[in-house]
């Protein structure tokens, strides 16, 4: 039987992995004679997986013989950046492996369990992710990235004032929360209007990341992007979806995807082909409306500031009409200083 306290310890360890990029967050705990011998987790993309990290915490590898490992995700079965964890567990004499969930990645799914069982290891699968790796699971279940729509707005539903300049709406606590939201994404996308008016950096400024989110913009022509744009600096990789190819020299960290007609569906499929598991659509209003109209919004996060802009202020998600309503679950409402955060997921 899986003992919840050990599994929860593994879940807590998994959440410590902040820079796993397209790899999942995984935690592992080694238990023997009702004593926790070691706790490990996947620290960073390309580094040891959680199972190996836990084994390396042992004072003596022989302690693994006859021990039970609790691991939040099925041990891998293939050679990638690291050798297969399932094989290593058989070599060190682990006798039981309690797994949170099977890996949805078809390269692994069920194969890690098969290796363990073929070597006489008792395996139990809880079938519970405990909220870990939402985008990773979604990507392998649906074949595309998880799309989150995010914006800040006034009480009267405006995301910007009437002037062609950026309107600051939220305060420090909400801005910090938005940075945390960014840190959990692999691509952050804005449209041409937001790029020219706001000149956003689209970086995570609250922490240093080895694998920061890719900054992306949808434009008519990449040649028309202001050369002083923050997206063309070296703060993070930049992808530009343009209707025309570049004729000017661009920084090496900038990659251009060319198509005569980029739609939300085309962008999402391109990202899926690149192995991207999560996309944050930050703005602007017309891009938000396009993703809603394309029925490509899986989660939504809104920050509401206690002010009204009125007049000719730009409303959220104004543009293409949606062909059908997207139903969401009951929202979670959080107060952040003077602002309110409203988050929900597709029903």
XYZ file of N, CA, C and O in Angstrom, residues 183-339:
628
model
N 7.027 32.566 -15.114
C 8.113 31.616 -14.859
C 7.687 30.170 -15.097
O 8.536 29.299 -15.271
N 6.381 29.919 -15.112
C 5.880 28.561 -15.321
C 5.533 28.291 -16.781
O 4.968 27.247 -17.104
N 5.852 29.235 -17.675
C 5.523 29.094 -19.087
C 6.778 28.819 -19.916
O 7.880 29.173 -19.518
N 6.566 28.249 -21.089
C 7.693 28.029 -21.997
C 7.731 29.059 -23.124
O 8.797 29.351 -23.662
N 6.569 29.619 -23.483
C 6.511 30.698 -24.475
C 5.515 31.743 -23.995
O 4.446 31.409 -23.490
N 5.883 33.032 -24.157
C 4.994 34.146 -23.847
C 4.770 34.926 -25.139
O 5.731 35.364 -25.779
N 3.508 35.089 -25.523
C 3.179 35.671 -26.833
C 2.433 36.994 -26.693
O 1.522 37.120 -25.885
N 2.831 37.973 -27.513
C 2.102 39.231 -27.632
C 1.879 39.529 -29.115
O 2.557 38.973 -29.980
N 0.942 40.438 -29.367
C 0.679 40.866 -30.736
C 1.461 42.113 -31.094
O 2.170 42.700 -30.264
N 1.292 42.550 -32.325
C 2.067 43.669 -32.852
C 1.758 44.980 -32.135
O 2.649 45.784 -31.866
N 0.482 45.208 -31.802
C 0.094 46.451 -31.138
C 0.748 46.551 -29.758
O 1.309 47.589 -29.396
N 0.681 45.462 -29.000
C 1.313 45.443 -27.674
C 2.813 45.622 -27.791
O 3.433 46.322 -26.977
N 3.401 45.009 -28.790
C 4.846 45.120 -28.990
C 5.257 46.568 -29.237
O 6.250 47.049 -28.672
N 4.489 47.288 -30.054
C 4.856 48.663 -30.401
C 4.505 49.661 -29.312
O 5.260 50.606 -29.058
N 3.360 49.455 -28.625
C 2.922 50.412 -27.605
C 3.635 50.192 -26.272
O 4.150 51.117 -25.645
N 3.663 48.938 -25.811
C 4.215 48.628 -24.490
C 5.714 48.371 -24.509
O 6.381 48.516 -23.480
N 6.251 47.930 -25.654
C 7.647 47.510 -25.753
C 8.017 46.596 -24.581
O 8.941 46.871 -23.798
N 7.287 45.483 -24.410
C 7.491 44.623 -23.232
C 8.810 43.859 -23.307
O 9.326 43.568 -24.385
N 9.320 43.507 -22.133
C 10.524 42.677 -22.070
C 10.167 41.193 -22.103
O 10.941 40.366 -22.563
N 8.999 40.858 -21.535
C 8.511 39.468 -21.470
C 9.506 38.538 -20.775
O 9.587 37.349 -21.110
N 10.248 39.065 -19.838
C 11.202 38.270 -19.076
C 10.671 38.002 -17.672
O 9.702 38.627 -17.233
N 11.315 37.077 -16.979
C 10.978 36.803 -15.580
C 11.973 37.573 -14.724
O 13.145 37.207 -14.649
N 11.507 38.630 -14.093
C 12.417 39.527 -13.390
C 12.534 39.231 -11.902
O 13.292 39.895 -11.197
N 11.773 38.241 -11.423
C 11.833 37.910 -9.993
C 12.790 36.774 -9.687
O 13.016 36.453 -8.521
N 13.341 36.129 -10.710
C 14.282 35.035 -10.474
C 15.161 34.849 -11.701
O 14.786 35.224 -12.816
N 16.324 34.251 -11.483
C 17.237 33.942 -12.579
C 16.970 32.526 -13.056
O 16.957 31.588 -12.262
N 16.727 32.365 -14.337
C 16.401 31.060 -14.898
C 17.425 30.661 -15.954
O 17.817 31.474 -16.794
N 17.838 29.399 -15.901
C 18.733 28.876 -16.932
C 17.982 28.740 -18.243
O 18.528 28.964 -19.326
N 16.705 28.360 -18.138
C 15.859 28.204 -19.312
C 14.652 29.134 -19.187
O 13.555 28.700 -18.832
N 14.837 30.420 -19.467
C 13.719 31.364 -19.345
C 12.694 31.124 -20.447
O 13.002 30.515 -21.484
N 11.471 31.600 -20.251
C 10.464 31.459 -21.306
C 10.924 32.126 -22.601
O 11.612 33.158 -22.571
N 10.549 31.535 -23.698
C 10.828 32.128 -25.003
C 9.857 33.282 -25.221
O 8.643 33.139 -25.031
N 10.363 34.426 -25.604
C 9.517 35.589 -25.890
C 9.072 35.494 -27.348
O 9.882 35.224 -28.238
N 7.791 35.739 -27.596
C 7.273 35.594 -28.960
C 6.361 36.759 -29.311
O 5.689 37.326 -28.445
N 6.342 37.098 -30.590
C 5.473 38.177 -31.063
C 4.906 37.809 -32.429
O 5.585 37.186 -33.253
N 3.658 38.192 -32.637
C 2.991 38.010 -33.928
C 2.955 39.360 -34.633
O 2.370 40.320 -34.123
N 3.606 39.440 -35.805
C 3.698 40.711 -36.531
C 3.409 40.491 -38.012
O 3.463 39.369 -38.507
N 3.112 41.593 -38.703
C 2.927 41.491 -40.156
C 4.269 41.317 -40.856
O 4.413 40.501 -41.757
N 5.244 42.104 -40.435
C 6.566 42.026 -41.056
C 7.639 42.171 -39.987
O 7.661 43.163 -39.247
N 8.533 41.213 -39.925
C 9.604 41.268 -38.942
C 10.529 42.455 -39.214
O 11.134 43.017 -38.294
N 10.615 42.867 -40.467
C 11.469 44.007 -40.792
C 10.962 45.312 -40.192
O 11.721 46.281 -40.055
N 9.671 45.356 -39.843
C 9.085 46.569 -39.281
C 9.192 46.635 -37.761
O 8.779 47.616 -37.146
N 9.708 45.574 -37.149
C 9.899 45.599 -35.697
C 10.981 46.612 -35.356
O 12.069 46.616 -35.949
N 10.689 47.475 -34.397
C 11.636 48.502 -33.977
C 12.943 47.851 -33.538
O 12.948 46.993 -32.653
N 14.063 48.220 -34.139
C 15.351 47.607 -33.752
C 15.721 47.860 -32.303
O 16.580 47.170 -31.752
N 15.067 48.847 -31.660
C 15.302 49.121 -30.245
C 14.352 48.344 -29.339
O 14.379 48.506 -28.116
N 13.532 47.490 -29.923
C 12.577 46.705 -29.133
C 13.307 45.826 -28.134
O 14.337 45.223 -28.435
N 12.748 45.740 -26.917
C 13.354 44.893 -25.889
C 13.409 43.432 -26.331
O 14.294 42.682 -25.898
N 12.470 43.025 -27.172
C 12.451 41.619 -27.597
C 13.655 41.261 -28.466
O 13.939 40.077 -28.677
N 14.358 42.265 -28.953
C 15.535 41.995 -29.773
C 16.835 42.062 -28.973
O 17.919 41.977 -29.542
N 16.704 42.201 -27.644
C 17.922 42.172 -26.836
C 18.282 40.715 -26.527
O 17.686 39.788 -27.031
N 19.256 40.527 -25.662
C 19.763 39.176 -25.385
C 19.252 38.630 -24.055
O 19.817 37.672 -23.517
N 18.180 39.213 -23.519
C 17.683 38.774 -22.215
C 17.158 37.349 -22.233
O 17.218 36.639 -21.222
N 16.614 36.916 -23.376
C 16.040 35.578 -23.515
C 15.852 35.288 -24.998
O 15.889 36.210 -25.822
N 15.662 34.028 -25.374
C 15.388 33.715 -26.782
C 14.096 34.385 -27.251
O 13.163 34.575 -26.462
N 14.045 34.753 -28.521
C 12.869 35.399 -29.097
C 12.454 34.696 -30.381
O 13.292 34.411 -31.233
N 11.160 34.398 -30.486
C 10.584 33.846 -31.710
C 9.593 34.855 -32.273
O 8.747 35.378 -31.532
N 9.682 35.131 -33.550
C 8.779 36.073 -34.198
C 7.999 35.355 -35.298
O 8.590 34.705 -36.170
N 6.681 35.465 -35.224
C 5.799 34.910 -36.250
C 5.449 36.043 -37.205
O 4.727 36.975 -36.843
N 5.980 35.956 -38.408
C 5.878 37.048 -39.371
C 5.279 36.550 -40.688
O 5.448 35.386 -41.060
N 4.593 37.464 -41.395
C 4.040 37.104 -42.707
C 5.117 37.122 -43.783
O 4.950 36.524 -44.846
N 6.216 37.800 -43.510
C 7.297 37.904 -44.482
C 8.628 37.556 -43.830
O 8.800 37.701 -42.623
N 9.566 37.123 -44.642
C 10.890 36.758 -44.145
C 11.711 38.013 -43.850
O 11.456 39.084 -44.406
N 12.678 37.864 -42.990
C 13.540 38.988 -42.633
C 14.532 39.287 -43.748
O 15.115 38.371 -44.342
N 14.704 40.557 -44.059
C 15.723 40.975 -45.025
C 16.844 41.733 -44.330
O 17.823 42.113 -44.967
N 16.664 41.956 -43.020
C 17.673 42.654 -42.230
C 18.334 41.677 -41.257
O 17.748 40.661 -40.890
N 19.535 42.013 -40.832
C 20.258 41.193 -39.876
C 19.580 41.265 -38.514
O 19.248 42.342 -38.029
N 19.380 40.096 -37.897
C 18.771 40.019 -36.581
C 19.745 39.373 -35.605
O 20.629 38.619 -36.012
N 19.598 39.644 -34.319
C 20.449 38.983 -33.328
C 20.312 37.461 -33.426
O 19.263 36.943 -33.837
N 21.347 36.739 -33.034
C 21.350 35.285 -33.175
C 20.321 34.595 -32.291
O 19.948 33.447 -32.550
N 19.862 35.288 -31.239
C 18.872 34.672 -30.354
C 17.438 34.847 -30.876
O 16.492 34.416 -30.235
N 17.286 35.472 -32.033
C 15.966 35.706 -32.626
C 15.728 34.706 -33.758
O 16.546 34.574 -34.672
N 14.607 34.025 -33.685
C 14.224 33.053 -34.715
C 12.914 33.510 -35.341
O 11.986 33.907 -34.636
N 12.828 33.451 -36.658
C 11.645 33.928 -37.366
C 10.926 32.754 -38.042
O 11.545 31.958 -38.752
N 9.622 32.673 -37.792
C 8.764 31.695 -38.471
C 7.913 32.475 -39.474
O 7.279 33.464 -39.113
N 7.898 32.018 -40.706
C 7.239 32.772 -41.775
C 6.036 32.012 -42.318
O 6.122 30.819 -42.631
N 4.904 32.714 -42.421
C 3.696 32.179 -43.031
C 2.861 33.361 -43.512
O 2.805 34.393 -42.831
N 2.191 33.251 -44.658
C 1.388 34.373 -45.145
C 0.149 34.642 -44.297
O -0.450 35.714 -44.393
N -0.239 33.667 -43.456
C -1.446 33.873 -42.648
C -1.337 33.095 -41.344
O -1.731 31.934 -41.264
N -0.793 33.776 -40.331
C -0.690 33.142 -39.024
C -2.020 33.247 -38.283
O -2.553 34.343 -38.113
N -2.551 32.121 -37.862
C -3.753 32.072 -37.035
C -3.366 31.486 -35.685
O -2.296 30.878 -35.553
N -4.214 31.644 -34.667
C -3.914 30.987 -33.396
C -3.672 29.490 -33.556
O -2.747 28.944 -32.949
N -4.478 28.830 -34.382
C -4.297 27.398 -34.593
C -2.943 27.095 -35.220
O -2.247 26.156 -34.816
N -2.551 27.899 -36.203
C -1.261 27.688 -36.866
C -0.102 27.923 -35.903
O 0.890 27.181 -35.909
N -0.223 28.943 -35.059
C 0.821 29.226 -34.068
C 0.934 28.079 -33.080
O 2.034 27.593 -32.783
N -0.201 27.618 -32.577
C -0.202 26.529 -31.600
C 0.381 25.256 -32.203
O 1.156 24.537 -31.554
N 0.043 24.965 -33.453
C 0.589 23.767 -34.098
C 2.090 23.895 -34.323
O 2.832 22.916 -34.194
N 2.544 25.096 -34.665
C 3.983 25.307 -34.834
C 4.716 25.096 -33.508
O 5.772 24.449 -33.455
N 4.140 25.618 -32.438
C 4.744 25.435 -31.122
C 4.754 23.969 -30.714
O 5.728 23.482 -30.124
N 3.676 23.258 -31.040
C 3.626 21.824 -30.729
C 4.732 21.081 -31.459
O 5.387 20.192 -30.891
N 4.965 21.446 -32.720
C 6.037 20.812 -33.495
C 7.410 21.089 -32.883
O 8.343 20.289 -33.045
N 7.519 22.220 -32.180
C 8.786 22.578 -31.538
C 8.910 21.968 -30.146
O 9.891 22.203 -29.448
N 7.883 21.196 -29.730
C 7.927 20.548 -28.421
C 7.533 21.454 -27.269
O 7.767 21.121 -26.100
N 6.909 22.592 -27.567
C 6.490 23.540 -26.531
C 5.218 23.037 -25.862
O 4.238 22.707 -26.519
N 5.232 23.026 -24.532
C 4.117 22.463 -23.764
C 3.201 23.511 -23.155
O 2.059 23.187 -22.782
N 3.642 24.755 -23.034
C 2.809 25.787 -22.415
C 3.001 27.125 -23.111
O 4.124 27.524 -23.422
N 1.883 27.802 -23.327
C 1.889 29.108 -23.996
C 1.072 30.091 -23.174
O -0.072 29.808 -22.806
N 1.659 31.255 -22.883
C 0.966 32.330 -22.189
C 0.691 33.445 -23.195
O 1.619 34.043 -23.735
N -0.578 33.699 -23.463
C -0.973 34.783 -24.366
C -1.209 36.017 -23.507
O -2.202 36.106 -22.785
N -0.294 36.986 -23.582
C -0.360 38.159 -22.718
C -1.085 39.342 -23.354
O -1.577 40.217 -22.663
N -1.104 39.428 -24.631
C -1.787 40.579 -25.238
C -1.401 40.725 -26.688
O -0.557 39.990 -27.187
N -2.157 41.623 -27.327
C -3.157 42.496 -26.723
C -4.580 42.007 -26.949
O -4.850 40.819 -27.138
N -5.461 42.983 -26.986
C -6.884 42.727 -27.022
C -7.302 41.892 -28.229
O -8.080 40.945 -28.110
N -6.808 42.226 -29.407
C -7.199 41.510 -30.628
C -6.632 40.088 -30.654
O -7.294 39.161 -31.126
N -5.422 39.917 -30.132
C -4.840 38.575 -30.073
C -5.616 37.709 -29.078
O -5.872 36.523 -29.335
N -6.011 38.314 -27.955
C -6.834 37.587 -26.991
C -8.134 37.120 -27.642
O -8.548 35.965 -27.501
N -8.791 38.035 -28.349
C -10.059 37.709 -29.008
C -9.877 36.619 -30.056
O -10.743 35.752 -30.224
N -8.743 36.639 -30.757
C -8.487 35.638 -31.793
C -8.354 34.249 -31.183
O -8.862 33.258 -31.741
N -7.676 34.144 -30.043
C -7.522 32.842 -29.393
C -8.858 32.349 -28.833
O -9.147 31.151 -28.863
N -9.678 33.275 -28.337
C -11.004 32.885 -27.860
C -11.857 32.399 -29.031
O -12.532 31.369 -28.949
N -11.829 33.145 -30.141
C -12.607 32.768 -31.320
C -12.173 31.423 -31.880
O -12.991 30.664 -32.417
N -10.872 31.119 -31.734
C -10.350 29.841 -32.231
C -10.578 28.704 -31.252
O -10.172 27.569 -31.516
N -11.231 29.000 -30.120
C -11.500 27.988 -29.095
C -10.194 27.393 -28.569
O -10.075 26.185 -28.361
N -9.208 28.267 -28.350
C -7.887 27.819 -27.928
C -7.463 28.491 -26.626
O -6.337 29.004 -26.510
N -8.347 28.511 -25.656
C -8.028 29.014 -24.328
C -8.349 27.917 -23.324
O -9.498 27.497 -23.208
N -7.332 27.454 -22.623
C -7.500 26.373 -21.642
C -7.564 26.897 -20.219
O -8.216 26.299 -19.364
N -6.884 28.013 -19.967
C -6.891 28.643 -18.645
C -6.937 30.158 -18.846
O -6.523 30.668 -19.899
N -7.407 30.850 -17.844
C -7.439 32.307 -17.911
C -7.051 32.880 -16.563
O -7.467 32.372 -15.515
N -6.229 33.932 -16.591
C -5.816 34.629 -15.378
C -5.998 36.122 -15.626
O -5.418 36.684 -16.561
N -6.825 36.750 -14.799
C -7.090 38.178 -14.925
C -6.717 38.879 -13.632
O -7.032 38.399 -12.550
N -6.043 40.019 -13.766
C -5.731 40.873 -12.622
C -6.611 42.122 -12.750
O -6.545 42.834 -13.759
N -7.441 42.374 -11.745
C -8.395 43.478 -11.807
C -7.957 44.582 -10.854
O -7.785 44.357 -9.645
N -7.740 45.764 -11.409
C -7.290 46.913 -10.620
C -8.493 47.770 -10.227
O -9.434 47.928 -11.002
N -8.479 48.345 -9.021
C -9.610 49.144 -8.554
C -9.612 50.548 -9.147
O -9.399 51.558 -8.462
N -9.838 50.622 -10.451
C -9.918 51.908 -11.150
C -10.819 51.741 -12.361
O -11.111 50.611 -12.792
N -11.273 52.853 -12.900
C -12.045 52.843 -14.140
C -11.372 53.778 -15.131
O -10.942 54.869 -14.764
N -11.281 53.326 -16.385
C -10.643 54.126 -17.424
C -11.668 54.836 -18.304
O -11.441 55.946 -18.766
N -12.799 54.151 -18.549
C -13.880 54.752 -19.323
C -13.453 55.233 -20.697
O -12.436 54.818 -21.257
N -14.254 56.114 -21.257
C -13.938 56.749 -22.525
C -13.582 55.780 -23.635
O -14.280 54.806 -23.885
N -12.461 56.054 -24.281
C -12.025 55.241 -25.420
C -10.988 54.196 -25.015
O -10.234 53.703 -25.852
N -10.956 53.849 -23.735
C -10.037 52.809 -23.276
C -10.272 51.497 -24.013
O -11.405 51.173 -24.400
N -9.207 50.734 -24.204
C -9.280 49.492 -24.978
C -9.830 48.353 -24.135
O -9.252 48.007 -23.105
N -10.941 47.738 -24.549
C -11.494 46.615 -23.786
C -10.657 45.350 -23.957
O -9.913 45.203 -24.932
N -10.794 44.444 -23.012
C -10.138 43.143 -23.126
C -10.814 42.328 -24.232
O -12.025 42.440 -24.460
N -10.019 41.539 -24.937
C -10.524 40.572 -25.923
C -11.532 41.177 -26.889
O -12.630 40.653 -27.085
N -11.144 42.268 -27.535
C -12.021 42.898 -28.516
C -11.533 42.568 -29.921
O -10.377 42.780 -30.250
N -12.431 42.003 -30.748
C -12.035 41.677 -32.105
C -12.920 40.615 -32.697
O -14.143 40.767 -32.739
N -12.309 39.521 -33.136
C -13.052 38.466 -33.799
C -14.135 37.896 -32.886
O -13.885 37.617 -31.716
N -15.354 37.703 -33.407
C -16.411 37.109 -32.591
C -16.177 35.617 -32.406
O -15.730 34.923 -33.323
N -16.461 35.138 -31.211
C -16.345 33.707 -30.942
C -17.559 32.993 -31.524
O -18.682 33.488 -31.451
N -17.338 31.847 -32.138
C -18.451 31.088 -32.731
C -19.263 30.370 -31.662
O -20.415 30.028 -31.886
N -18.657 30.144 -30.508
C -19.375 29.504 -29.405
C -18.763 29.953 -28.087
O -17.623 30.419 -28.039
N -19.497 29.814 -27.022
C -19.006 30.196 -25.712
C -18.042 29.150 -25.171
O -18.210 27.966 -25.420
N -17.022 29.615 -24.464
C -16.102 28.702 -23.777
C -16.494 28.706 -22.303
O -16.465 29.755 -21.651
N -16.860 27.575 -21.792
C -17.284 27.462 -20.408
C -16.087 27.165 -19.501
O -15.269 26.304 -19.819
N -16.009 27.880 -18.380
C -14.921 27.699 -17.435
C -15.456 27.262 -16.074
O -16.637 27.420 -15.771
N -14.562 26.713 -15.272
C -14.931 26.298 -13.922
C -15.118 27.515 -13.028
O -14.780 28.644 -13.397
N -15.646 27.293 -11.836
C -15.800 28.356 -10.862
C -14.430 28.982 -10.601
O -13.467 28.287 -10.282
N -14.308 30.296 -10.745
C -12.982 30.920 -10.607
C -12.478 30.951 -9.180
O -13.250 30.936 -8.222
N -11.162 31.000 -9.073
C -10.493 31.195 -7.788
C -10.134 32.674 -7.692
O -9.476 33.222 -8.581
N -10.562 33.328 -6.617
C -10.352 34.770 -6.456
C -9.376 35.016 -5.310
O -9.573 34.522 -4.198
N -8.314 35.758 -5.623
C -7.271 36.048 -4.639
C -7.034 37.548 -4.579
O -6.955 38.208 -5.623
N -6.915 38.086 -3.376
C -6.599 39.500 -3.211
C -5.090 39.683 -3.152
O -4.402 39.014 -2.378
N -4.578 40.566 -3.979
C -3.144 40.861 -4.031
C -2.969 42.363 -3.831
O -3.046 43.144 -4.773
N -2.751 42.756 -2.584
C -2.690 44.186 -2.291
C -4.026 44.813 -2.647
O -5.089 44.301 -2.285
N -4.024 45.907 -3.410
C -5.290 46.537 -3.793
C -5.972 45.842 -4.978
O -7.118 46.165 -5.313
N -5.274 44.910 -5.604
C -5.781 44.257 -6.823
C -6.388 42.897 -6.531
O -6.196 42.326 -5.454
